[in-house]
Amino acid sequence: MRKKQKTTPPPPPRTNAEESDLFDGLPDDLVVFILCKVSSSASSPADLISILITCKRLNRLGVHSLVLSKASPKALAIRAKNWSDSAHRFLKLCVNSGNIEASYTLGMIRFYCLQNRGSGASLMAKAAIKTHAPALYSLAVIQFNGSGGSKNDKNLKAGVALCARAAFLGHVDALRELGHCLQDGYGVRQNVAEGRRLLVQANTRELASVLRARSASPDPSLNGSGCGLLSDFGCDVVEPETHPVNTFLKEWFGSGCDGSGLRMCSHVGCGRPETRPHEFRRCSVCGAVNYCSRGCQALDWKLRHKMECVPMERWLEENNGGDNGGVGGGDGGQEEVGELN
């Protein structure tokens, strides 16, 4: 009589706990290294949030100082409608981790949106010390306007010095602002030739950066017609990408600037609001637009206002039928409005 051969039973199916052992076996430093790569290449805050809500381990390692210090500007691009205490805490964690972009972003939000002027300026200065060009330029705009204080708090020389440093680092708006300051003798000894040279250099860099973006992007909209005369070279190129924090400011204040009667910079890519009445300069031709800086005024003139600017006396005749005296002319000129007492 033949004996039955013993058969080995199949192994039981692996449980979820056993399957997760492969991930749990990875050392923390390797996981942090991978998360740093994800953080630096994130295209939106959702990329980081989706990691944090995956599991407890990723939630713990996702807020590691190395991961947050590498967070890209787009990973910090919080929308104004999504602003909350949690978003504020997240940006503070990034700042404490040494993220320069987070220092600039939170500084701008605190200074303009939360009206915490001292803390906001301090955070922007922290980023500026580490050669963050947009922070240097934003501090220059604050010095030019005396933002957060009175008209007597303007420091034109400090604004020029900050613009010069940002321009040296390649910031196109700062380079354009510095060129206008030299050309007009604003805060620095007038040097028309040097000012014009810097303006041409700013336009050259602007054109080169946009053409590089056009050639590198598969988006057909970048290869079609854009906003005319973005550069003084007369090329029809697309408008430069707006920094996420400027987008936040535009969304936060909207068109009414929180109902306080304070105005926003009329340049569509800026979003800065006034911190006191009549802080910004207005167009000396139409008086209908105002700008936080000469750079914003010059760029908006090329992008939009050149086609819209109408002398004030003509506007009054068309709308009121009145015969009032006109204001000073000049293409895209500006005048500074005295403060109300």
PDB file of N, CA, C and O in Angstrom, residues 229-295:
ATOM      1  N   LEU A 229       5.078  94.912 -27.090  1.00  0.00           N
ATOM      2  CA  LEU A 229       6.083  95.829 -26.595  1.00  0.00           C
ATOM      3  C   LEU A 229       6.394  95.628 -25.129  1.00  0.00           C
ATOM      4  O   LEU A 229       6.529  96.584 -24.372  1.00  0.00           O
ATOM      5  N   LEU A 230       6.502  94.369 -24.708  1.00  0.00           N
ATOM      6  CA  LEU A 230       6.945  94.123 -23.335  1.00  0.00           C
ATOM      7  C   LEU A 230       8.370  94.617 -23.184  1.00  0.00           C
ATOM      8  O   LEU A 230       8.768  95.112 -22.144  1.00  0.00           O
ATOM      9  N   SER A 231       9.140  94.477 -24.227  1.00  0.00           N
ATOM     10  CA  SER A 231      10.498  94.984 -24.221  1.00  0.00           C
ATOM     11  C   SER A 231      10.578  96.196 -25.134  1.00  0.00           C
ATOM     12  O   SER A 231       9.818  96.343 -26.082  1.00  0.00           O
ATOM     13  N   ASP A 232      11.521  97.071 -24.860  1.00  0.00           N
ATOM     14  CA  ASP A 232      11.702  98.241 -25.709  1.00  0.00           C
ATOM     15  C   ASP A 232      12.212  97.872 -27.093  1.00  0.00           C
ATOM     16  O   ASP A 232      12.304  98.739 -27.968  1.00  0.00           O
ATOM     17  N   PHE A 233      12.583  96.615 -27.291  1.00  0.00           N
ATOM     18  CA  PHE A 233      13.018  96.186 -28.609  1.00  0.00           C
ATOM     19  C   PHE A 233      11.835  95.963 -29.542  1.00  0.00           C
ATOM     20  O   PHE A 233      12.028  95.645 -30.713  1.00  0.00           O
ATOM     21  N   GLY A 234      10.618  96.114 -29.057  1.00  0.00           N
ATOM     22  CA  GLY A 234       9.456  96.020 -29.915  1.00  0.00           C
ATOM     23  C   GLY A 234       9.047  94.608 -30.249  1.00  0.00           C
ATOM     24  O   GLY A 234       8.298  94.387 -31.183  1.00  0.00           O
ATOM     25  N   CYS A 235       9.499  93.626 -29.490  1.00  0.00           N
ATOM     26  CA  CYS A 235       9.151  92.235 -29.766  1.00  0.00           C
ATOM     27  C   CYS A 235       7.839  91.891 -29.073  1.00  0.00           C
ATOM     28  O   CYS A 235       7.574  92.340 -27.959  1.00  0.00           O
ATOM     29  N   ASP A 236       7.047  91.101 -29.731  1.00  0.00           N
ATOM     30  CA  ASP A 236       5.759  90.686 -29.195  1.00  0.00           C
ATOM     31  C   ASP A 236       5.969  89.417 -28.380  1.00  0.00           C
ATOM     32  O   ASP A 236       5.982  88.311 -28.915  1.00  0.00           O
ATOM     33  N   VAL A 237       6.175  89.554 -27.070  1.00  0.00           N
ATOM     34  CA  VAL A 237       6.473  88.417 -26.211  1.00  0.00           C
ATOM     35  C   VAL A 237       5.466  88.365 -25.080  1.00  0.00           C
ATOM     36  O   VAL A 237       4.775  89.333 -24.783  1.00  0.00           O
ATOM     37  N   VAL A 238       5.393  87.215 -24.438  1.00  0.00           N
ATOM     38  CA  VAL A 238       4.413  87.033 -23.374  1.00  0.00           C
ATOM     39  C   VAL A 238       4.848  87.767 -22.113  1.00  0.00           C
ATOM     40  O   VAL A 238       6.019  88.054 -21.903  1.00  0.00           O
ATOM     41  N   GLU A 239       3.885  88.068 -21.267  1.00  0.00           N
ATOM     42  CA  GLU A 239       4.149  88.751 -20.009  1.00  0.00           C
ATOM     43  C   GLU A 239       4.910  87.832 -19.063  1.00  0.00           C
ATOM     44  O   GLU A 239       4.640  86.645 -18.992  1.00  0.00           O
ATOM     45  N   PRO A 240       5.907  88.357 -18.331  1.00  0.00           N
ATOM     46  CA  PRO A 240       6.672  87.500 -17.417  1.00  0.00           C
ATOM     47  C   PRO A 240       5.787  86.934 -16.320  1.00  0.00           C
ATOM     48  O   PRO A 240       4.779  87.526 -15.931  1.00  0.00           O
ATOM     49  N   GLU A 241       6.190  85.779 -15.814  1.00  0.00           N
ATOM     50  CA  GLU A 241       5.408  85.100 -14.786  1.00  0.00           C
ATOM     51  C   GLU A 241       5.427  85.890 -13.481  1.00  0.00           C
ATOM     52  O   GLU A 241       6.473  86.383 -13.056  1.00  0.00           O
ATOM     53  N   THR A 242       4.268  86.008 -12.869  1.00  0.00           N
ATOM     54  CA  THR A 242       4.148  86.745 -11.615  1.00  0.00           C
ATOM     55  C   THR A 242       4.619  85.884 -10.450  1.00  0.00           C
ATOM     56  O   THR A 242       4.327  84.694 -10.394  1.00  0.00           O
ATOM     57  N   HIS A 243       5.354  86.501  -9.526  1.00  0.00           N
ATOM     58  CA  HIS A 243       5.807  85.774  -8.341  1.00  0.00           C
ATOM     59  C   HIS A 243       4.596  85.347  -7.510  1.00  0.00           C
ATOM     60  O   HIS A 243       3.616  86.092  -7.403  1.00  0.00           O
ATOM     61  N   PRO A 244       4.630  84.159  -6.903  1.00  0.00           N
ATOM     62  CA  PRO A 244       3.464  83.687  -6.133  1.00  0.00           C
ATOM     63  C   PRO A 244       3.003  84.648  -5.049  1.00  0.00           C
ATOM     64  O   PRO A 244       1.794  84.778  -4.809  1.00  0.00           O
ATOM     65  N   VAL A 245       3.924  85.353  -4.401  1.00  0.00           N
ATOM     66  CA  VAL A 245       3.492  86.244  -3.320  1.00  0.00           C
ATOM     67  C   VAL A 245       2.776  87.465  -3.885  1.00  0.00           C
ATOM     68  O   VAL A 245       1.852  88.007  -3.254  1.00  0.00           O
ATOM     69  N   ASN A 246       3.140  87.915  -5.092  1.00  0.00           N
ATOM     70  CA  ASN A 246       2.393  89.013  -5.717  1.00  0.00           C
ATOM     71  C   ASN A 246       0.986  88.572  -6.107  1.00  0.00           C
ATOM     72  O   ASN A 246       0.027  89.344  -5.995  1.00  0.00           O
ATOM     73  N   THR A 247       0.874  87.327  -6.538  1.00  0.00           N
ATOM     74  CA  THR A 247      -0.458  86.775  -6.821  1.00  0.00           C
ATOM     75  C   THR A 247      -1.291  86.720  -5.547  1.00  0.00           C
ATOM     76  O   THR A 247      -2.489  87.029  -5.555  1.00  0.00           O
ATOM     77  N   PHE A 248      -0.664  86.339  -4.438  1.00  0.00           N
ATOM     78  CA  PHE A 248      -1.354  86.302  -3.145  1.00  0.00           C
ATOM     79  C   PHE A 248      -1.864  87.694  -2.777  1.00  0.00           C
ATOM     80  O   PHE A 248      -3.015  87.847  -2.337  1.00  0.00           O
ATOM     81  N   LEU A 249      -1.025  88.715  -2.938  1.00  0.00           N
ATOM     82  CA  LEU A 249      -1.438  90.079  -2.591  1.00  0.00           C
ATOM     83  C   LEU A 249      -2.625  90.526  -3.440  1.00  0.00           C
ATOM     84  O   LEU A 249      -3.569  91.137  -2.929  1.00  0.00           O
ATOM     85  N   LYS A 250      -2.589  90.222  -4.731  1.00  0.00           N
ATOM     86  CA  LYS A 250      -3.701  90.621  -5.604  1.00  0.00           C
ATOM     87  C   LYS A 250      -4.993  89.933  -5.186  1.00  0.00           C
ATOM     88  O   LYS A 250      -6.062  90.554  -5.173  1.00  0.00           O
ATOM     89  N   GLU A 251      -4.904  88.650  -4.847  1.00  0.00           N
ATOM     90  CA  GLU A 251      -6.100  87.927  -4.427  1.00  0.00           C
ATOM     91  C   GLU A 251      -6.594  88.424  -3.075  1.00  0.00           C
ATOM     92  O   GLU A 251      -7.800  88.484  -2.821  1.00  0.00           O
ATOM     93  N   TRP A 252      -5.675  88.757  -2.187  1.00  0.00           N
ATOM     94  CA  TRP A 252      -6.048  89.172  -0.823  1.00  0.00           C
ATOM     95  C   TRP A 252      -6.802  90.501  -0.844  1.00  0.00           C
ATOM     96  O   TRP A 252      -7.830  90.669  -0.207  1.00  0.00           O
ATOM     97  N   PHE A 253      -6.274  91.459  -1.568  1.00  0.00           N
ATOM     98  CA  PHE A 253      -6.864  92.789  -1.537  1.00  0.00           C
ATOM     99  C   PHE A 253      -7.917  93.002  -2.611  1.00  0.00           C
ATOM    100  O   PHE A 253      -8.757  93.891  -2.482  1.00  0.00           O
ATOM    101  N   GLY A 254      -7.867  92.205  -3.673  1.00  0.00           N
ATOM    102  CA  GLY A 254      -8.843  92.379  -4.732  1.00  0.00           C
ATOM    103  C   GLY A 254      -8.757  93.754  -5.349  1.00  0.00           C
ATOM    104  O   GLY A 254      -7.698  94.377  -5.408  1.00  0.00           O
ATOM    105  N   SER A 255      -9.866  94.263  -5.807  1.00  0.00           N
ATOM    106  CA  SER A 255      -9.871  95.584  -6.440  1.00  0.00           C
ATOM    107  C   SER A 255     -10.188  96.701  -5.465  1.00  0.00           C
ATOM    108  O   SER A 255      -9.881  97.858  -5.729  1.00  0.00           O
ATOM    109  N   GLY A 256     -10.777  96.373  -4.320  1.00  0.00           N
ATOM    110  CA  GLY A 256     -11.178  97.421  -3.395  1.00  0.00           C
ATOM    111  C   GLY A 256     -10.223  97.659  -2.258  1.00  0.00           C
ATOM    112  O   GLY A 256     -10.420  98.567  -1.458  1.00  0.00           O
ATOM    113  N   CYS A 257      -9.170  96.832  -2.183  1.00  0.00           N
ATOM    114  CA  CYS A 257      -8.163  96.992  -1.133  1.00  0.00           C
ATOM    115  C   CYS A 257      -8.818  97.068   0.240  1.00  0.00           C
ATOM    116  O   CYS A 257      -8.648  98.010   0.991  1.00  0.00           O
ATOM    117  N   ASP A 258      -9.621  96.058   0.577  1.00  0.00           N
ATOM    118  CA  ASP A 258     -10.290  95.835   1.864  1.00  0.00           C
ATOM    119  C   ASP A 258     -11.188  96.980   2.307  1.00  0.00           C
ATOM    120  O   ASP A 258     -11.480  97.136   3.494  1.00  0.00           O
ATOM    121  N   GLY A 259     -11.642  97.837   1.384  1.00  0.00           N
ATOM    122  CA  GLY A 259     -12.604  98.871   1.729  1.00  0.00           C
ATOM    123  C   GLY A 259     -12.059 100.015   2.538  1.00  0.00           C
ATOM    124  O   GLY A 259     -12.823 100.836   3.029  1.00  0.00           O
ATOM    125  N   SER A 260     -10.752 100.138   2.679  1.00  0.00           N
ATOM    126  CA  SER A 260     -10.172 101.200   3.498  1.00  0.00           C
ATOM    127  C   SER A 260      -9.905 102.462   2.705  1.00  0.00           C
ATOM    128  O   SER A 260      -9.460 103.457   3.262  1.00  0.00           O
ATOM    129  N   GLY A 261     -10.156 102.438   1.404  1.00  0.00           N
ATOM    130  CA  GLY A 261      -9.873 103.599   0.577  1.00  0.00           C
ATOM    131  C   GLY A 261      -8.446 103.633   0.081  1.00  0.00           C
ATOM    132  O   GLY A 261      -8.088 104.545  -0.676  1.00  0.00           O
ATOM    133  N   LEU A 262      -7.622 102.693   0.486  1.00  0.00           N
ATOM    134  CA  LEU A 262      -6.245 102.625   0.020  1.00  0.00           C
ATOM    135  C   LEU A 262      -6.197 101.917  -1.329  1.00  0.00           C
ATOM    136  O   LEU A 262      -6.959 100.998  -1.593  1.00  0.00           O
ATOM    137  N   ARG A 263      -5.293 102.339  -2.162  1.00  0.00           N
ATOM    138  CA  ARG A 263      -5.234 101.847  -3.530  1.00  0.00           C
ATOM    139  C   ARG A 263      -4.154 100.782  -3.696  1.00  0.00           C
ATOM    140  O   ARG A 263      -3.206 100.715  -2.913  1.00  0.00           O
ATOM    141  N   MET A 264      -4.316  99.997  -4.747  1.00  0.00           N
ATOM    142  CA  MET A 264      -3.301  99.027  -5.121  1.00  0.00           C
ATOM    143  C   MET A 264      -2.478  99.581  -6.273  1.00  0.00           C
ATOM    144  O   MET A 264      -2.945 100.434  -7.029  1.00  0.00           O
ATOM    145  N   CYS A 265      -1.254  99.088  -6.401  1.00  0.00           N
ATOM    146  CA  CYS A 265      -0.430  99.430  -7.550  1.00  0.00           C
ATOM    147  C   CYS A 265      -1.154  98.970  -8.816  1.00  0.00           C
ATOM    148  O   CYS A 265      -1.659  97.844  -8.887  1.00  0.00           O
ATOM    149  N   SER A 266      -1.219  99.828  -9.814  1.00  0.00           N
ATOM    150  CA  SER A 266      -1.990  99.533 -11.023  1.00  0.00           C
ATOM    151  C   SER A 266      -1.298  98.543 -11.946  1.00  0.00           C
ATOM    152  O   SER A 266      -1.923  98.061 -12.897  1.00  0.00           O
ATOM    153  N   HIS A 267      -0.037  98.244 -11.702  1.00  0.00           N
ATOM    154  CA  HIS A 267       0.634  97.231 -12.517  1.00  0.00           C
ATOM    155  C   HIS A 267       0.064  95.865 -12.166  1.00  0.00           C
ATOM    156  O   HIS A 267       0.059  95.457 -10.997  1.00  0.00           O
ATOM    157  N   VAL A 268      -0.404  95.138 -13.171  1.00  0.00           N
ATOM    158  CA  VAL A 268      -1.127  93.895 -12.929  1.00  0.00           C
ATOM    159  C   VAL A 268      -0.260  92.817 -12.276  1.00  0.00           C
ATOM    160  O   VAL A 268      -0.780  91.895 -11.655  1.00  0.00           O
ATOM    161  N   GLY A 269       1.051  92.924 -12.400  1.00  0.00           N
ATOM    162  CA  GLY A 269       1.911  91.897 -11.828  1.00  0.00           C
ATOM    163  C   GLY A 269       2.469  92.235 -10.464  1.00  0.00           C
ATOM    164  O   GLY A 269       3.355  91.533  -9.975  1.00  0.00           O
ATOM    165  N   CYS A 270       1.968  93.307  -9.828  1.00  0.00           N
ATOM    166  CA  CYS A 270       2.543  93.755  -8.549  1.00  0.00           C
ATOM    167  C   CYS A 270       1.699  93.314  -7.358  1.00  0.00           C
ATOM    168  O   CYS A 270       2.093  92.443  -6.602  1.00  0.00           O
ATOM    169  N   GLY A 271       0.539  93.948  -7.162  1.00  0.00           N
ATOM    170  CA  GLY A 271      -0.334  93.591  -6.050  1.00  0.00           C
ATOM    171  C   GLY A 271      -0.070  94.333  -4.760  1.00  0.00           C
ATOM    172  O   GLY A 271      -0.799  94.146  -3.781  1.00  0.00           O
ATOM    173  N   ARG A 272       0.966  95.185  -4.711  1.00  0.00           N
ATOM    174  CA  ARG A 272       1.243  95.916  -3.467  1.00  0.00           C
ATOM    175  C   ARG A 272       0.165  96.958  -3.219  1.00  0.00           C
ATOM    176  O   ARG A 272      -0.209  97.703  -4.129  1.00  0.00           O
ATOM    177  N   PRO A 273      -0.312  97.078  -1.972  1.00  0.00           N
ATOM    178  CA  PRO A 273      -1.278  98.119  -1.636  1.00  0.00           C
ATOM    179  C   PRO A 273      -0.587  99.282  -0.918  1.00  0.00           C
ATOM    180  O   PRO A 273       0.550  99.165  -0.457  1.00  0.00           O
ATOM    181  N   GLU A 274      -1.266 100.392  -0.865  1.00  0.00           N
ATOM    182  CA  GLU A 274      -0.778 101.511  -0.054  1.00  0.00           C
ATOM    183  C   GLU A 274      -0.902 101.158   1.426  1.00  0.00           C
ATOM    184  O   GLU A 274      -1.783 100.405   1.828  1.00  0.00           O
ATOM    185  N   THR A 275      -0.020 101.741   2.228  1.00  0.00           N
ATOM    186  CA  THR A 275      -0.122 101.580   3.674  1.00  0.00           C
ATOM    187  C   THR A 275      -0.624 102.858   4.348  1.00  0.00           C
ATOM    188  O   THR A 275      -0.828 102.875   5.561  1.00  0.00           O
ATOM    189  N   ARG A 276      -0.798 103.898   3.555  1.00  0.00           N
ATOM    190  CA  ARG A 276      -1.387 105.157   4.021  1.00  0.00           C
ATOM    191  C   ARG A 276      -1.985 105.857   2.813  1.00  0.00           C
ATOM    192  O   ARG A 276      -1.609 105.562   1.676  1.00  0.00           O
ATOM    193  N   PRO A 277      -2.907 106.786   3.011  1.00  0.00           N
ATOM    194  CA  PRO A 277      -3.526 107.462   1.860  1.00  0.00           C
ATOM    195  C   PRO A 277      -2.508 108.210   1.010  1.00  0.00           C
ATOM    196  O   PRO A 277      -1.591 108.843   1.529  1.00  0.00           O
ATOM    197  N   HIS A 278      -2.677 108.109  -0.290  1.00  0.00           N
ATOM    198  CA  HIS A 278      -1.861 108.827  -1.267  1.00  0.00           C
ATOM    199  C   HIS A 278      -0.376 108.509  -1.140  1.00  0.00           C
ATOM    200  O   HIS A 278       0.478 109.370  -1.342  1.00  0.00           O
ATOM    201  N   GLU A 279      -0.080 107.277  -0.819  1.00  0.00           N
ATOM    202  CA  GLU A 279       1.323 106.856  -0.719  1.00  0.00           C
ATOM    203  C   GLU A 279       1.957 106.687  -2.094  1.00  0.00           C
ATOM    204  O   GLU A 279       3.123 107.045  -2.296  1.00  0.00           O
ATOM    205  N   PHE A 280       1.183 106.138  -3.041  1.00  0.00           N
ATOM    206  CA  PHE A 280       1.731 105.830  -4.356  1.00  0.00           C
ATOM    207  C   PHE A 280       1.640 107.039  -5.279  1.00  0.00           C
ATOM    208  O   PHE A 280       0.826 107.939  -5.085  1.00  0.00           O
ATOM    209  N   ARG A 281       2.472 107.028  -6.303  1.00  0.00           N
ATOM    210  CA  ARG A 281       2.458 108.071  -7.323  1.00  0.00           C
ATOM    211  C   ARG A 281       1.367 107.782  -8.343  1.00  0.00           C
ATOM    212  O   ARG A 281       1.099 106.625  -8.631  1.00  0.00           O
ATOM    213  N   ARG A 282       0.827 108.831  -8.928  1.00  0.00           N
ATOM    214  CA  ARG A 282      -0.205 108.646  -9.938  1.00  0.00           C
ATOM    215  C   ARG A 282       0.276 109.213 -11.266  1.00  0.00           C
ATOM    216  O   ARG A 282       1.176 110.053 -11.319  1.00  0.00           O
ATOM    217  N   CYS A 283      -0.347 108.745 -12.325  1.00  0.00           N
ATOM    218  CA  CYS A 283      -0.005 109.202 -13.673  1.00  0.00           C
ATOM    219  C   CYS A 283      -0.326 110.694 -13.790  1.00  0.00           C
ATOM    220  O   CYS A 283      -1.446 111.122 -13.484  1.00  0.00           O
ATOM    221  N   SER A 284       0.655 111.484 -14.237  1.00  0.00           N
ATOM    222  CA  SER A 284       0.451 112.932 -14.323  1.00  0.00           C
ATOM    223  C   SER A 284      -0.394 113.327 -15.525  1.00  0.00           C
ATOM    224  O   SER A 284      -0.784 114.484 -15.647  1.00  0.00           O
ATOM    225  N   VAL A 285      -0.689 112.372 -16.420  1.00  0.00           N
ATOM    226  CA  VAL A 285      -1.495 112.684 -17.602  1.00  0.00           C
ATOM    227  C   VAL A 285      -2.973 112.464 -17.324  1.00  0.00           C
ATOM    228  O   VAL A 285      -3.795 113.363 -17.489  1.00  0.00           O
ATOM    229  N   CYS A 286      -3.320 111.254 -16.879  1.00  0.00           N
ATOM    230  CA  CYS A 286      -4.736 110.933 -16.671  1.00  0.00           C
ATOM    231  C   CYS A 286      -5.137 110.930 -15.201  1.00  0.00           C
ATOM    232  O   CYS A 286      -6.311 111.115 -14.875  1.00  0.00           O
ATOM    233  N   GLY A 287      -4.188 110.722 -14.314  1.00  0.00           N
ATOM    234  CA  GLY A 287      -4.506 110.680 -12.887  1.00  0.00           C
ATOM    235  C   GLY A 287      -5.355 109.505 -12.471  1.00  0.00           C
ATOM    236  O   GLY A 287      -5.826 109.442 -11.333  1.00  0.00           O
ATOM    237  N   ALA A 288      -5.543 108.530 -13.380  1.00  0.00           N
ATOM    238  CA  ALA A 288      -6.449 107.415 -13.093  1.00  0.00           C
ATOM    239  C   ALA A 288      -5.730 106.187 -12.555  1.00  0.00           C
ATOM    240  O   ALA A 288      -6.378 105.278 -12.038  1.00  0.00           O
ATOM    241  N   VAL A 289      -4.422 106.126 -12.681  1.00  0.00           N
ATOM    242  CA  VAL A 289      -3.658 104.961 -12.225  1.00  0.00           C
ATOM    243  C   VAL A 289      -2.557 105.429 -11.291  1.00  0.00           C
ATOM    244  O   VAL A 289      -2.141 106.593 -11.317  1.00  0.00           O
ATOM    245  N   ASN A 290      -2.093 104.518 -10.467  1.00  0.00           N
ATOM    246  CA  ASN A 290      -1.043 104.838  -9.506  1.00  0.00           C
ATOM    247  C   ASN A 290      -0.109 103.642  -9.375  1.00  0.00           C
ATOM    248  O   ASN A 290      -0.504 102.491  -9.588  1.00  0.00           O
ATOM    249  N   TYR A 291       1.127 103.941  -8.996  1.00  0.00           N
ATOM    250  CA  TYR A 291       2.155 102.908  -8.988  1.00  0.00           C
ATOM    251  C   TYR A 291       3.028 103.035  -7.747  1.00  0.00           C
ATOM    252  O   TYR A 291       3.274 104.133  -7.240  1.00  0.00           O
ATOM    253  N   CYS A 292       3.502 101.867  -7.291  1.00  0.00           N
ATOM    254  CA  CYS A 292       4.363 101.835  -6.103  1.00  0.00           C
ATOM    255  C   CYS A 292       5.797 102.200  -6.437  1.00  0.00           C
ATOM    256  O   CYS A 292       6.589 102.516  -5.540  1.00  0.00           O
ATOM    257  N   SER A 293       6.167 102.165  -7.719  1.00  0.00           N
ATOM    258  CA  SER A 293       7.554 102.400  -8.101  1.00  0.00           C
ATOM    259  C   SER A 293       7.617 102.850  -9.552  1.00  0.00           C
ATOM    260  O   SER A 293       6.663 102.673 -10.330  1.00  0.00           O
ATOM    261  N   ARG A 294       8.759 103.422  -9.904  1.00  0.00           N
ATOM    262  CA  ARG A 294       8.971 103.814 -11.295  1.00  0.00           C
ATOM    263  C   ARG A 294       9.051 102.586 -12.196  1.00  0.00           C
ATOM    264  O   ARG A 294       8.638 102.625 -13.353  1.00  0.00           O
ATOM    265  N   GLY A 295       9.599 101.512 -11.686  1.00  0.00           N
ATOM    266  CA  GLY A 295       9.695 100.295 -12.473  1.00  0.00           C
ATOM    267  C   GLY A 295       8.329  99.755 -12.856  1.00  0.00           C
ATOM    268  O   GLY A 295       8.104  99.370 -14.008  1.00  0.00           O
TER     269      GLY A 295
END
